[in-house]
Coordinates of C-alpha atoms and ligand atoms in Angstrom, one line a residue:
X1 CA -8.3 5.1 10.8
X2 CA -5.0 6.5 9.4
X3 CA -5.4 7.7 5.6
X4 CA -3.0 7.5 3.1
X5 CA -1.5 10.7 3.6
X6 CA -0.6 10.1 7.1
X7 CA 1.7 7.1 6.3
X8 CA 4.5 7.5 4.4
X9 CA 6.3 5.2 2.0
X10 CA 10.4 4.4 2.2
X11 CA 11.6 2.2 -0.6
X12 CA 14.1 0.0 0.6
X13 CA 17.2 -0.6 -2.3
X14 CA 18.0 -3.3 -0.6
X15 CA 15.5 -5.1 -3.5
X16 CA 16.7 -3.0 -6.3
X17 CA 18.3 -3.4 -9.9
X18 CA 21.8 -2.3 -8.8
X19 CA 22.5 -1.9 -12.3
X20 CA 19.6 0.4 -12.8
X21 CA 19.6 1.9 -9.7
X22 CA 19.5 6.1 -10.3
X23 CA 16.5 5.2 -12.8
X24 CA 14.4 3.0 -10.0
X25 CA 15.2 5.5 -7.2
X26 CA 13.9 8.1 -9.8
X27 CA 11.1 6.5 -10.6
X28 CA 10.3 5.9 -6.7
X29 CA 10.3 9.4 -6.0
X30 CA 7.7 10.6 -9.0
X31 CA 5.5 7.7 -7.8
X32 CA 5.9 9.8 -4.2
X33 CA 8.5 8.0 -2.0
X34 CA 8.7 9.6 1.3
X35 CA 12.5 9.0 1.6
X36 CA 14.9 6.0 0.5
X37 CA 16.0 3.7 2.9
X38 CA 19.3 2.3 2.4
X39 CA 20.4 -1.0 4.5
X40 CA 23.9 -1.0 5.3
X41 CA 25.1 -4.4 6.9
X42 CA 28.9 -5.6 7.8
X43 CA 28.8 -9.3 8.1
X44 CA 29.2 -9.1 11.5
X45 CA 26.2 -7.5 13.2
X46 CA 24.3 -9.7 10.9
X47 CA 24.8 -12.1 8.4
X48 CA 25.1 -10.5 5.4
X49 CA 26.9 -8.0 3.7
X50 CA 25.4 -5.2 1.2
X51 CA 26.1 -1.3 0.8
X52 CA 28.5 1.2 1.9
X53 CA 29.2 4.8 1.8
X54 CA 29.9 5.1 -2.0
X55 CA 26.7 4.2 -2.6
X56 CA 24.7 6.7 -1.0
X57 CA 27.6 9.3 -2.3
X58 CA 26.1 8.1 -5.9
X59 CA 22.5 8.3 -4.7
X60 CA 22.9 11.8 -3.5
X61 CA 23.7 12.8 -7.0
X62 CA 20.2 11.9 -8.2
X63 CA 17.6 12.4 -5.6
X64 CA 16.4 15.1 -3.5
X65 CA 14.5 12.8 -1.5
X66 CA 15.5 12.2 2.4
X67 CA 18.3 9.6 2.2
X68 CA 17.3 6.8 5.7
X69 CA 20.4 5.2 7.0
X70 CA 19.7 2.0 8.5
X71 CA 23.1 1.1 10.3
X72 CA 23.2 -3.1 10.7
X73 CA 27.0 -2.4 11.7
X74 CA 28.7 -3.0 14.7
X75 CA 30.3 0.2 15.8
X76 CA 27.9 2.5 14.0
X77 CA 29.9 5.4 15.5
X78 CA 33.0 4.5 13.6
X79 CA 30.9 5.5 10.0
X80 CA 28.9 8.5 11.1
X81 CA 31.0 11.2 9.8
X82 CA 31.7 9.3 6.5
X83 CA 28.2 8.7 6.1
X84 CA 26.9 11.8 6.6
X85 CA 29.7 13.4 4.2
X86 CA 28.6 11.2 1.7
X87 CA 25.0 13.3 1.8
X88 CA 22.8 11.1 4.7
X89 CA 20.1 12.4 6.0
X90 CA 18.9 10.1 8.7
X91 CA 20.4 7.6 10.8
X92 CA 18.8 4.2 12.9
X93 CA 21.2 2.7 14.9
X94 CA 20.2 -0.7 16.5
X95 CA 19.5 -1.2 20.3
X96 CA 20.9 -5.0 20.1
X97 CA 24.8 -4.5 20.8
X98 CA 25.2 -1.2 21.8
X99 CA 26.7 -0.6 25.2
X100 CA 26.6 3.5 24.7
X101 CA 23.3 3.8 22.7
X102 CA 22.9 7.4 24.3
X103 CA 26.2 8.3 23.3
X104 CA 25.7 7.2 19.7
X105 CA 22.5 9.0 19.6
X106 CA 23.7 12.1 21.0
X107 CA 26.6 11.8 18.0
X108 CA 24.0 12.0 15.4
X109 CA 22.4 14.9 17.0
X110 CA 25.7 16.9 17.0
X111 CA 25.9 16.2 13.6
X112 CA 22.4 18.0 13.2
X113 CA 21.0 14.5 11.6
X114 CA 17.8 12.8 12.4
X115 CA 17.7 9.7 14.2
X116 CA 15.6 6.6 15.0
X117 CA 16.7 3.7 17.0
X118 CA 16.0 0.1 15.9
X119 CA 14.6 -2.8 17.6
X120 CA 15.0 -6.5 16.6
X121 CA 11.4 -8.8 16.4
X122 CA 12.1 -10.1 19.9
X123 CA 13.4 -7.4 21.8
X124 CA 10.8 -5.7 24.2
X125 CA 9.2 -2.5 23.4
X126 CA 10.0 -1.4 27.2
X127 CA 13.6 -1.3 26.3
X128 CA 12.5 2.3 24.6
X129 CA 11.7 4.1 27.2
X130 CA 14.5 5.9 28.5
X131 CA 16.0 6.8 25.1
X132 CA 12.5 7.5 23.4
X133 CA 12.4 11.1 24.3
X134 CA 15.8 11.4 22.8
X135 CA 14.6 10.0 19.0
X136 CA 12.9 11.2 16.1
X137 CA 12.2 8.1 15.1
X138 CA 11.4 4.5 16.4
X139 CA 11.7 1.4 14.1
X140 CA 10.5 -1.9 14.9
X141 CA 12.0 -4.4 13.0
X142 CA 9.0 -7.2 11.6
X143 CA 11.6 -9.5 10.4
X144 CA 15.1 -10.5 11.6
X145 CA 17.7 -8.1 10.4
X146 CA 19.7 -8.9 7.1
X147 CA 17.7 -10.2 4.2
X148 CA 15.4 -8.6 2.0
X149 CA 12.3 -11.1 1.0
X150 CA 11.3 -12.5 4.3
X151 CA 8.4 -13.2 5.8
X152 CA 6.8 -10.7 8.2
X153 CA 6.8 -11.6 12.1
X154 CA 2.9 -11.5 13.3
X155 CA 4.3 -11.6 17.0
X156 CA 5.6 -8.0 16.4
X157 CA 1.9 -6.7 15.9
X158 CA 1.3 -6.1 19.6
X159 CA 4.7 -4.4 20.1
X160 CA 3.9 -1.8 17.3
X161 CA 0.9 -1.4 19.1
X162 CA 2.7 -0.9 22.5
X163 CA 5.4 1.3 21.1
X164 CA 2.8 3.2 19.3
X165 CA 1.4 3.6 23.4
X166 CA 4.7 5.1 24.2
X167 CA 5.2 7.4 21.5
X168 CA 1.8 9.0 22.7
X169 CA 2.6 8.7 26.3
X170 CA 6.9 10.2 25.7
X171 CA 6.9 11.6 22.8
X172 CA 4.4 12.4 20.2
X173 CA 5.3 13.3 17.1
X174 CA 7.6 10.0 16.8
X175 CA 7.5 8.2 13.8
X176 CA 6.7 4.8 13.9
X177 CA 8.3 2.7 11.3
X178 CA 8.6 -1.0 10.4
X179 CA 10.8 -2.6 8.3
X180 CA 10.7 -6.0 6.5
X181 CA 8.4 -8.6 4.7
X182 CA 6.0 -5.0 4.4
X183 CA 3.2 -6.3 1.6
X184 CA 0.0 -5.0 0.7
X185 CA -1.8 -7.2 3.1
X186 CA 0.7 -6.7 6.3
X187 CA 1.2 -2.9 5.5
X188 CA -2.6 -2.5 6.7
X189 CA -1.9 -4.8 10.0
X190 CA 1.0 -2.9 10.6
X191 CA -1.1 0.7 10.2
X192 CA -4.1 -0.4 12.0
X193 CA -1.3 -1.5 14.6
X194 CA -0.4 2.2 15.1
X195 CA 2.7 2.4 12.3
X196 CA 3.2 5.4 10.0
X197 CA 6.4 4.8 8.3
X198 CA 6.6 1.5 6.0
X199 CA 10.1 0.6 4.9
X200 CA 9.1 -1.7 1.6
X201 CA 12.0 -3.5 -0.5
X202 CA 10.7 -6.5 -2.6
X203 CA 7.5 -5.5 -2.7
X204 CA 8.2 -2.3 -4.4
X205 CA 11.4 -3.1 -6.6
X206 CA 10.2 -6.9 -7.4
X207 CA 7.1 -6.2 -8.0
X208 CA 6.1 -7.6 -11.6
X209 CA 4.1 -4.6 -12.5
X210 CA 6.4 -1.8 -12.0
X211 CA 7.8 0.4 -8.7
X212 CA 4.5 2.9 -9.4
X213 CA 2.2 0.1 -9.6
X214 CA 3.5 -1.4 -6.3
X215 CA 3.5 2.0 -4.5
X216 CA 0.3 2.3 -5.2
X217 CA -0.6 -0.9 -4.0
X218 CA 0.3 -0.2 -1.2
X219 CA -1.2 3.2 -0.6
X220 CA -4.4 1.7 -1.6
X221 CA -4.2 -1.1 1.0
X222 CA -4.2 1.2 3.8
X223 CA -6.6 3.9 2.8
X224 CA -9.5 1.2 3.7
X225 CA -11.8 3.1 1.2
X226 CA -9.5 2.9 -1.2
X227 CA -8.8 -0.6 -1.9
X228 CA -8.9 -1.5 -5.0
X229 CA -9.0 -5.1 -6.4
X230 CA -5.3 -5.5 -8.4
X231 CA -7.4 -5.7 -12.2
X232 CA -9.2 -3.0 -11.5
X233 CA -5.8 -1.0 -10.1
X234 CA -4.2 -1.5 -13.2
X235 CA -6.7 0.4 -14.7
X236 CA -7.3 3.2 -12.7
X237 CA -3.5 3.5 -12.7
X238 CA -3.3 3.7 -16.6
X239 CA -7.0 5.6 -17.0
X240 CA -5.9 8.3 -14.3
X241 CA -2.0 8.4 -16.1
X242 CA -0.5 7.7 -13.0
X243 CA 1.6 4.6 -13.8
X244 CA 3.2 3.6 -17.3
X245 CA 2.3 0.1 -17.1
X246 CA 3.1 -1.2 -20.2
Ligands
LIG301 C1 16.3 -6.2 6.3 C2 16.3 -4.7 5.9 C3 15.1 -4.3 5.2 C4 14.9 -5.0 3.9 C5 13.4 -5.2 3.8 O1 17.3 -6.4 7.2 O2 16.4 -3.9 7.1 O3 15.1 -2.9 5.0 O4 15.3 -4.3 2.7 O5 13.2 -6.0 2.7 P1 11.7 -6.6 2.3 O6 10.8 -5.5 2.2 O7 11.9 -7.3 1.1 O8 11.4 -7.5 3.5
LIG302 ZN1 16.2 -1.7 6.7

């Protein structure tokens, strides 16, 4: 069994206050945040549009904290250098509609940048292979790309379990990641499937109780002993001063 300190947390902004957005990335990286993962999307590559390089330019300014490009762009190559001159620290490019993935990822290594490579909740884990010993990083998508606030994709369990395989088998040391409709209750499927990176956006930013209450949540949900009812959370969070809930 994994324990909390084995899986690490990426808020997604994706779910944030905009207009409060330096003071909720701040307040994700006291309550520990691993890194901040930013969703960058074109309209084209999927059906939505949402952030681009000014924003992580603005974020830079007020985190330390590894800043996670996830590239839902056609043409990712295009952005790279802007991107990374805007202060990124880490870049997953999609498998789906890339004719040159090795190229792209070889790009992101010249530019001395970690990178992970995306997969889409259908697409088969054994499209990994030949690129896997080329990543840092492998994400499997649990919902389809675009929209915060879905629901998670069950049918992805036994892929992060299979990818988790191949990781072992081409390249440990990988990172595992999954990204969407990440709650208390699927983060521990998705752990217990073999995942050590959780990419959380509503869950963390909508949550009613605060970002600190919600990361903890969710670190308590996957350290099995850990798991604490939400009541009794609250106040081990307040006794123990590690959330201002009020
Ligand atoms: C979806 C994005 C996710 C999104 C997750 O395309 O890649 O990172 O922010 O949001 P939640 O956690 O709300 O499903
Ligand atoms: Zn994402």
């Amino acid at each position: 069994m994994k324990r909390i300190e084995d899986v690490k947390l990426a808020p997604s902004i994706l779910a944030a206050d905009f207009a409060r957005l330096g003071e909720q990335v701040a307040e994700a990286e006291r309550a520990g945040a691993d890194r901040i993962h930013v969703d960058i999307m074109d309209g084209h590559f999927v059906p939505n549009i949402s952030l681009g390089v000014p924003v992580v330019q603005s974020l830079r300014q007020v985190t330390e904290l590894r800043l996670e490009i996830h590239m839902m762009i056609t043409d990712p190559d295009f952005f790279l250098d802007e991107f990374v001159k805007a202060g990124s620290d880490s870049f997953i490019v999609h498998w789906e509609g890339n004719n040159n993935l090795h190229r792209t990822v070889q790009r992101i290594k010249t530019l001395r940048k970690q990178v992970g490579v995306a997969v889409n909740p259908t697409t088969p884990a054994v499209v990994l292979e030949e690129i896997l010993p080329d990543v840092d990083q492998v994400l499997v998508m649990t919902v389809n790309p675009g929209f915060g606030h879905q629901s998670f994709i069950y049918s992805t369990l036994p892929k992060i379990k299979r990818v988790g395989q191949m990781i072992e088998r081409l390249k440990p040391g990988c990172e595992l990641e999954v990204d969407g409709g990440i709650d208390a209750t699927t983060a521990q499927l998705a752990v217990a499937a073999g995942a050590n990176v959780l990419v959380a956006g509503s869950s963390i930013f909508g949550a009613g109780d605060g970002i600190c209450a919600a990361m903890h949540r969710l670190r308590s949900a996957i350290n099995h002993d850990g798991l604490i009812q939400e009541n009794g959370q609250r106040s081990v969070l307040k006794q123990e001063g590690l959330c201002n809930l009020e």
